[in-house]
Amino acid sequence: MAQNIKFGDLDLQIPSFDFNKIGRFIPIIIILILATFSFYTVDAYENGVVLRLGKYSHTTTPGLQFKIPFIDQVYRVKVDKQFKREFGFRTIQAGVQTQYSKRNYYQESWMLTGDLNIADVRWIIQYKIK
């Protein structure tokens, strides 16, 4: 049954709404939301680390994977990429004539030797996660 509301000369008719019909769709909406958050994709160069309630559960391989929504948390780790960290300088442009910047990086290259002298050592570490 519609409601009639009068605003001066304006007569509005608001249709009635049956809230029982919405109650039927709530479980369907909840199932769709859970299904959406249940699947994730791990790329070919990554592995997925699954934490269940904050603790390590298992490692997943590339592809479409399943998780328990709101309980499992997935971190994607690049395992086929070689990472590089530079200490004491930064590479601006790599190539035949590589360009470096030493600006404000001098403190991270200082090392203490065995005879308690300070050595200025600029170095690079390269690593790969397996």
mmCIF file with all atom_site columns, C-alpha atoms in Angstrom:
data_model
loop_
_atom_site.group_PDB
_atom_site.id
_atom_site.type_symbol
_atom_site.label_atom_id
_atom_site.label_alt_id
_atom_site.label_comp_id
_atom_site.label_asym_id
_atom_site.label_entity_id
_atom_site.label_seq_id
_atom_site.pdbx_PDB_ins_code
_atom_site.Cartn_x
_atom_site.Cartn_y
_atom_site.Cartn_z
_atom_site.occupancy
_atom_site.B_iso_or_equiv
_atom_site.pdbx_formal_charge
_atom_site.auth_seq_id
_atom_site.auth_comp_id
_atom_site.auth_asym_id
_atom_site.auth_atom_id
_atom_site.pdbx_PDB_model_num
ATOM 1   C CA . MET A 1 1   ? 0.000  0.000   0.000   1.00 0.00 ? 1   MET A CA 1
ATOM 2   C CA . ALA A 1 2   ? 1.444  3.349   -1.032  1.00 0.00 ? 2   ALA A CA 1
ATOM 3   C CA . GLN A 1 3   ? 1.841  6.340   1.261   1.00 0.00 ? 3   GLN A CA 1
ATOM 4   C CA . ASN A 1 4   ? 0.637  9.798   0.282   1.00 0.00 ? 4   ASN A CA 1
ATOM 5   C CA . ILE A 1 5   ? 2.660  12.815  1.438   1.00 0.00 ? 5   ILE A CA 1
ATOM 6   C CA . LYS A 1 6   ? 1.593  16.413  0.823   1.00 0.00 ? 6   LYS A CA 1
ATOM 7   C CA . PHE A 1 7   ? 4.068  19.309  0.526   1.00 0.00 ? 7   PHE A CA 1
ATOM 8   C CA . GLY A 1 8   ? 1.931  22.373  -0.003  1.00 0.00 ? 8   GLY A CA 1
ATOM 9   C CA . ASP A 1 9   ? 0.523  21.999  -3.517  1.00 0.00 ? 9   ASP A CA 1
ATOM 10  C CA . LEU A 1 10  ? 2.731  18.989  -4.282  1.00 0.00 ? 10  LEU A CA 1
ATOM 11  C CA . ASP A 1 11  ? 1.224  15.551  -3.678  1.00 0.00 ? 11  ASP A CA 1
ATOM 12  C CA . LEU A 1 12  ? 3.819  12.720  -3.486  1.00 0.00 ? 12  LEU A CA 1
ATOM 13  C CA . GLN A 1 13  ? 3.016  9.055   -3.539  1.00 0.00 ? 13  GLN A CA 1
ATOM 14  C CA . ILE A 1 14  ? 5.712  6.754   -2.023  1.00 0.00 ? 14  ILE A CA 1
ATOM 15  C CA . PRO A 1 15  ? 5.360  3.075   -2.928  1.00 0.00 ? 15  PRO A CA 1
ATOM 16  C CA . SER A 1 16  ? 5.343  0.525   -0.135  1.00 0.00 ? 16  SER A CA 1
ATOM 17  C CA . PHE A 1 17  ? 8.365  -1.726  0.303   1.00 0.00 ? 17  PHE A CA 1
ATOM 18  C CA . ASP A 1 18  ? 8.302  -5.350  1.437   1.00 0.00 ? 18  ASP A CA 1
ATOM 19  C CA . PHE A 1 19  ? 11.374 -6.029  3.627   1.00 0.00 ? 19  PHE A CA 1
ATOM 20  C CA . ASN A 1 20  ? 10.665 -9.787  3.634   1.00 0.00 ? 20  ASN A CA 1
ATOM 21  C CA . LYS A 1 21  ? 11.827 -9.972  0.008   1.00 0.00 ? 21  LYS A CA 1
ATOM 22  C CA . ILE A 1 22  ? 15.242 -8.551  0.974   1.00 0.00 ? 22  ILE A CA 1
ATOM 23  C CA . GLY A 1 23  ? 15.676 -11.232 3.633   1.00 0.00 ? 23  GLY A CA 1
ATOM 24  C CA . ARG A 1 24  ? 15.662 -13.892 0.917   1.00 0.00 ? 24  ARG A CA 1
ATOM 25  C CA . PHE A 1 25  ? 18.589 -12.284 -0.921  1.00 0.00 ? 25  PHE A CA 1
ATOM 26  C CA . ILE A 1 26  ? 20.878 -11.736 2.096   1.00 0.00 ? 26  ILE A CA 1
ATOM 27  C CA . PRO A 1 27  ? 22.206 -15.351 2.197   1.00 0.00 ? 27  PRO A CA 1
ATOM 28  C CA . ILE A 1 28  ? 22.849 -15.243 -1.560  1.00 0.00 ? 28  ILE A CA 1
ATOM 29  C CA . ILE A 1 29  ? 24.774 -11.975 -1.209  1.00 0.00 ? 29  ILE A CA 1
ATOM 30  C CA . ILE A 1 30  ? 26.846 -13.402 1.672   1.00 0.00 ? 30  ILE A CA 1
ATOM 31  C CA . ILE A 1 31  ? 27.686 -16.528 -0.364  1.00 0.00 ? 31  ILE A CA 1
ATOM 32  C CA . LEU A 1 32  ? 28.752 -14.394 -3.344  1.00 0.00 ? 32  LEU A CA 1
ATOM 33  C CA . ILE A 1 33  ? 30.999 -12.234 -1.139  1.00 0.00 ? 33  ILE A CA 1
ATOM 34  C CA . LEU A 1 34  ? 32.635 -15.312 0.431   1.00 0.00 ? 34  LEU A CA 1
ATOM 35  C CA . ALA A 1 35  ? 33.157 -16.894 -3.002  1.00 0.00 ? 35  ALA A CA 1
ATOM 36  C CA . THR A 1 36  ? 34.768 -13.699 -4.274  1.00 0.00 ? 36  THR A CA 1
ATOM 37  C CA . PHE A 1 37  ? 37.299 -13.583 -1.419  1.00 0.00 ? 37  PHE A CA 1
ATOM 38  C CA . SER A 1 38  ? 38.014 -17.356 -1.508  1.00 0.00 ? 38  SER A CA 1
ATOM 39  C CA . PHE A 1 39  ? 40.146 -17.504 -4.660  1.00 0.00 ? 39  PHE A CA 1
ATOM 40  C CA . TYR A 1 40  ? 43.441 -15.835 -5.500  1.00 0.00 ? 40  TYR A CA 1
ATOM 41  C CA . THR A 1 41  ? 46.042 -16.087 -8.264  1.00 0.00 ? 41  THR A CA 1
ATOM 42  C CA . VAL A 1 42  ? 49.778 -16.602 -7.868  1.00 0.00 ? 42  VAL A CA 1
ATOM 43  C CA . ASP A 1 43  ? 51.829 -15.513 -10.904 1.00 0.00 ? 43  ASP A CA 1
ATOM 44  C CA . ALA A 1 44  ? 54.356 -17.782 -12.643 1.00 0.00 ? 44  ALA A CA 1
ATOM 45  C CA . TYR A 1 45  ? 57.390 -16.082 -11.040 1.00 0.00 ? 45  TYR A CA 1
ATOM 46  C CA . GLU A 1 46  ? 55.888 -16.071 -7.520  1.00 0.00 ? 46  GLU A CA 1
ATOM 47  C CA . ASN A 1 47  ? 55.063 -18.406 -4.649  1.00 0.00 ? 47  ASN A CA 1
ATOM 48  C CA . GLY A 1 48  ? 52.265 -17.719 -2.192  1.00 0.00 ? 48  GLY A CA 1
ATOM 49  C CA . VAL A 1 49  ? 52.886 -17.911 1.545   1.00 0.00 ? 49  VAL A CA 1
ATOM 50  C CA . VAL A 1 50  ? 49.626 -18.608 3.390   1.00 0.00 ? 50  VAL A CA 1
ATOM 51  C CA . LEU A 1 51  ? 49.195 -17.491 6.987   1.00 0.00 ? 51  LEU A CA 1
ATOM 52  C CA . ARG A 1 52  ? 46.254 -18.985 8.860   1.00 0.00 ? 52  ARG A CA 1
ATOM 53  C CA . LEU A 1 53  ? 45.256 -16.781 11.801  1.00 0.00 ? 53  LEU A CA 1
ATOM 54  C CA . GLY A 1 54  ? 48.689 -15.114 11.593  1.00 0.00 ? 54  GLY A CA 1
ATOM 55  C CA . LYS A 1 55  ? 50.804 -18.301 11.668  1.00 0.00 ? 55  LYS A CA 1
ATOM 56  C CA . TYR A 1 56  ? 52.522 -19.980 8.718   1.00 0.00 ? 56  TYR A CA 1
ATOM 57  C CA . SER A 1 57  ? 50.283 -22.638 7.173   1.00 0.00 ? 57  SER A CA 1
ATOM 58  C CA . HIS A 1 58  ? 51.749 -23.610 3.792   1.00 0.00 ? 58  HIS A CA 1
ATOM 59  C CA . THR A 1 59  ? 53.358 -22.385 0.580   1.00 0.00 ? 59  THR A CA 1
ATOM 60  C CA . THR A 1 60  ? 51.411 -22.410 -2.682  1.00 0.00 ? 60  THR A CA 1
ATOM 61  C CA . THR A 1 61  ? 52.653 -22.773 -6.240  1.00 0.00 ? 61  THR A CA 1
ATOM 62  C CA . PRO A 1 62  ? 51.693 -20.584 -9.223  1.00 0.00 ? 62  PRO A CA 1
ATOM 63  C CA . GLY A 1 63  ? 48.113 -20.766 -10.450 1.00 0.00 ? 63  GLY A CA 1
ATOM 64  C CA . LEU A 1 64  ? 44.579 -20.308 -9.152  1.00 0.00 ? 64  LEU A CA 1
ATOM 65  C CA . GLN A 1 65  ? 44.421 -21.150 -5.438  1.00 0.00 ? 65  GLN A CA 1
ATOM 66  C CA . PHE A 1 66  ? 41.764 -21.387 -2.716  1.00 0.00 ? 66  PHE A CA 1
ATOM 67  C CA . LYS A 1 67  ? 41.882 -19.820 0.746   1.00 0.00 ? 67  LYS A CA 1
ATOM 68  C CA . ILE A 1 68  ? 39.497 -19.537 3.671   1.00 0.00 ? 68  ILE A CA 1
ATOM 69  C CA . PRO A 1 69  ? 38.187 -15.970 3.513   1.00 0.00 ? 69  PRO A CA 1
ATOM 70  C CA . PHE A 1 70  ? 38.953 -13.661 6.454   1.00 0.00 ? 70  PHE A CA 1
ATOM 71  C CA . ILE A 1 71  ? 41.010 -16.439 8.141   1.00 0.00 ? 71  ILE A CA 1
ATOM 72  C CA . ASP A 1 72  ? 43.829 -17.016 5.634   1.00 0.00 ? 72  ASP A CA 1
ATOM 73  C CA . GLN A 1 73  ? 46.134 -14.227 4.516   1.00 0.00 ? 73  GLN A CA 1
ATOM 74  C CA . VAL A 1 74  ? 48.324 -14.660 1.419   1.00 0.00 ? 74  VAL A CA 1
ATOM 75  C CA . TYR A 1 75  ? 51.663 -12.969 0.727   1.00 0.00 ? 75  TYR A CA 1
ATOM 76  C CA . ARG A 1 76  ? 53.063 -13.293 -2.791  1.00 0.00 ? 76  ARG A CA 1
ATOM 77  C CA . VAL A 1 77  ? 56.863 -13.659 -2.862  1.00 0.00 ? 77  VAL A CA 1
ATOM 78  C CA . LYS A 1 78  ? 58.856 -13.188 -6.077  1.00 0.00 ? 78  LYS A CA 1
ATOM 79  C CA . VAL A 1 79  ? 61.137 -16.229 -6.222  1.00 0.00 ? 79  VAL A CA 1
ATOM 80  C CA . ASP A 1 80  ? 62.605 -16.114 -9.741  1.00 0.00 ? 80  ASP A CA 1
ATOM 81  C CA . LYS A 1 81  ? 63.790 -12.503 -9.565  1.00 0.00 ? 81  LYS A CA 1
ATOM 82  C CA . GLN A 1 82  ? 67.319 -11.534 -8.588  1.00 0.00 ? 82  GLN A CA 1
ATOM 83  C CA . PHE A 1 83  ? 67.275 -8.661  -6.088  1.00 0.00 ? 83  PHE A CA 1
ATOM 84  C CA . LYS A 1 84  ? 70.075 -6.139  -5.575  1.00 0.00 ? 84  LYS A CA 1
ATOM 85  C CA . ARG A 1 85  ? 70.924 -3.796  -2.681  1.00 0.00 ? 85  ARG A CA 1
ATOM 86  C CA . GLU A 1 86  ? 73.623 -1.133  -2.908  1.00 0.00 ? 86  GLU A CA 1
ATOM 87  C CA . PHE A 1 87  ? 75.420 0.321   0.116   1.00 0.00 ? 87  PHE A CA 1
ATOM 88  C CA . GLY A 1 88  ? 77.351 3.591   -0.050  1.00 0.00 ? 88  GLY A CA 1
ATOM 89  C CA . PHE A 1 89  ? 76.053 4.598   -3.489  1.00 0.00 ? 89  PHE A CA 1
ATOM 90  C CA . ARG A 1 90  ? 73.073 4.239   -5.835  1.00 0.00 ? 90  ARG A CA 1
ATOM 91  C CA . THR A 1 91  ? 73.059 3.402   -9.529  1.00 0.00 ? 91  THR A CA 1
ATOM 92  C CA . ILE A 1 92  ? 71.487 6.222   -11.512 1.00 0.00 ? 92  ILE A CA 1
ATOM 93  C CA . GLN A 1 93  ? 71.844 4.692   -14.967 1.00 0.00 ? 93  GLN A CA 1
ATOM 94  C CA . ALA A 1 94  ? 73.260 1.274   -15.822 1.00 0.00 ? 94  ALA A CA 1
ATOM 95  C CA . GLY A 1 95  ? 74.988 0.632   -19.113 1.00 0.00 ? 95  GLY A CA 1
ATOM 96  C CA . VAL A 1 96  ? 78.403 0.781   -20.775 1.00 0.00 ? 96  VAL A CA 1
ATOM 97  C CA . GLN A 1 97  ? 79.279 3.861   -18.729 1.00 0.00 ? 97  GLN A CA 1
ATOM 98  C CA . THR A 1 98  ? 77.347 3.307   -15.519 1.00 0.00 ? 98  THR A CA 1
ATOM 99  C CA . GLN A 1 99  ? 76.513 6.453   -13.549 1.00 0.00 ? 99  GLN A CA 1
ATOM 100 C CA . TYR A 1 100 ? 76.490 6.444   -9.747  1.00 0.00 ? 100 TYR A CA 1
ATOM 101 C CA . SER A 1 101 ? 75.305 8.826   -7.060  1.00 0.00 ? 101 SER A CA 1
ATOM 102 C CA . LYS A 1 102 ? 77.208 8.975   -3.748  1.00 0.00 ? 102 LYS A CA 1
ATOM 103 C CA . ARG A 1 103 ? 75.108 11.800  -2.278  1.00 0.00 ? 103 ARG A CA 1
ATOM 104 C CA . ASN A 1 104 ? 74.218 11.272  1.424   1.00 0.00 ? 104 ASN A CA 1
ATOM 105 C CA . TYR A 1 105 ? 74.968 7.537   1.327   1.00 0.00 ? 105 TYR A CA 1
ATOM 106 C CA . TYR A 1 106 ? 78.393 7.675   2.988   1.00 0.00 ? 106 TYR A CA 1
ATOM 107 C CA . GLN A 1 107 ? 77.258 6.584   6.480   1.00 0.00 ? 107 GLN A CA 1
ATOM 108 C CA . GLU A 1 108 ? 75.852 3.266   5.290   1.00 0.00 ? 108 GLU A CA 1
ATOM 109 C CA . SER A 1 109 ? 79.216 2.321   3.744   1.00 0.00 ? 109 SER A CA 1
ATOM 110 C CA . TRP A 1 110 ? 81.264 2.787   6.939   1.00 0.00 ? 110 TRP A CA 1
ATOM 111 C CA . MET A 1 111 ? 82.469 -0.451  8.524   1.00 0.00 ? 111 MET A CA 1
ATOM 112 C CA . LEU A 1 112 ? 84.459 -1.137  11.671  1.00 0.00 ? 112 LEU A CA 1
ATOM 113 C CA . THR A 1 113 ? 87.527 -3.311  11.129  1.00 0.00 ? 113 THR A CA 1
ATOM 114 C CA . GLY A 1 114 ? 89.030 -5.814  13.564  1.00 0.00 ? 114 GLY A CA 1
ATOM 115 C CA . ASP A 1 115 ? 91.613 -3.289  14.805  1.00 0.00 ? 115 ASP A CA 1
ATOM 116 C CA . LEU A 1 116 ? 88.802 -0.732  15.440  1.00 0.00 ? 116 LEU A CA 1
ATOM 117 C CA . ASN A 1 117 ? 89.511 1.455   12.418  1.00 0.00 ? 117 ASN A CA 1
ATOM 118 C CA . ILE A 1 118 ? 86.762 2.745   10.151  1.00 0.00 ? 118 ILE A CA 1
ATOM 119 C CA . ALA A 1 119 ? 86.810 1.651   6.519   1.00 0.00 ? 119 ALA A CA 1
ATOM 120 C CA . ASP A 1 120 ? 84.698 3.210   3.771   1.00 0.00 ? 120 ASP A CA 1
ATOM 121 C CA . VAL A 1 121 ? 83.473 0.181   1.784   1.00 0.00 ? 121 VAL A CA 1
ATOM 122 C CA . ARG A 1 122 ? 80.958 0.580   -1.013  1.00 0.00 ? 122 ARG A CA 1
ATOM 123 C CA . TRP A 1 123 ? 79.404 -2.776  -1.821  1.00 0.00 ? 123 TRP A CA 1
ATOM 124 C CA . ILE A 1 124 ? 76.515 -4.540  -3.547  1.00 0.00 ? 124 ILE A CA 1
ATOM 125 C CA . ILE A 1 125 ? 74.627 -7.610  -2.405  1.00 0.00 ? 125 ILE A CA 1
ATOM 126 C CA . GLN A 1 126 ? 72.620 -9.693  -4.857  1.00 0.00 ? 126 GLN A CA 1
ATOM 127 C CA . TYR A 1 127 ? 70.200 -12.335 -3.646  1.00 0.00 ? 127 TYR A CA 1
ATOM 128 C CA . LYS A 1 128 ? 67.441 -14.602 -4.841  1.00 0.00 ? 128 LYS A CA 1
ATOM 129 C CA . ILE A 1 129 ? 64.605 -15.999 -2.721  1.00 0.00 ? 129 ILE A CA 1
ATOM 130 C CA . LYS A 1 130 ? 64.004 -19.748 -3.038  1.00 0.00 ? 130 LYS A CA 1
#
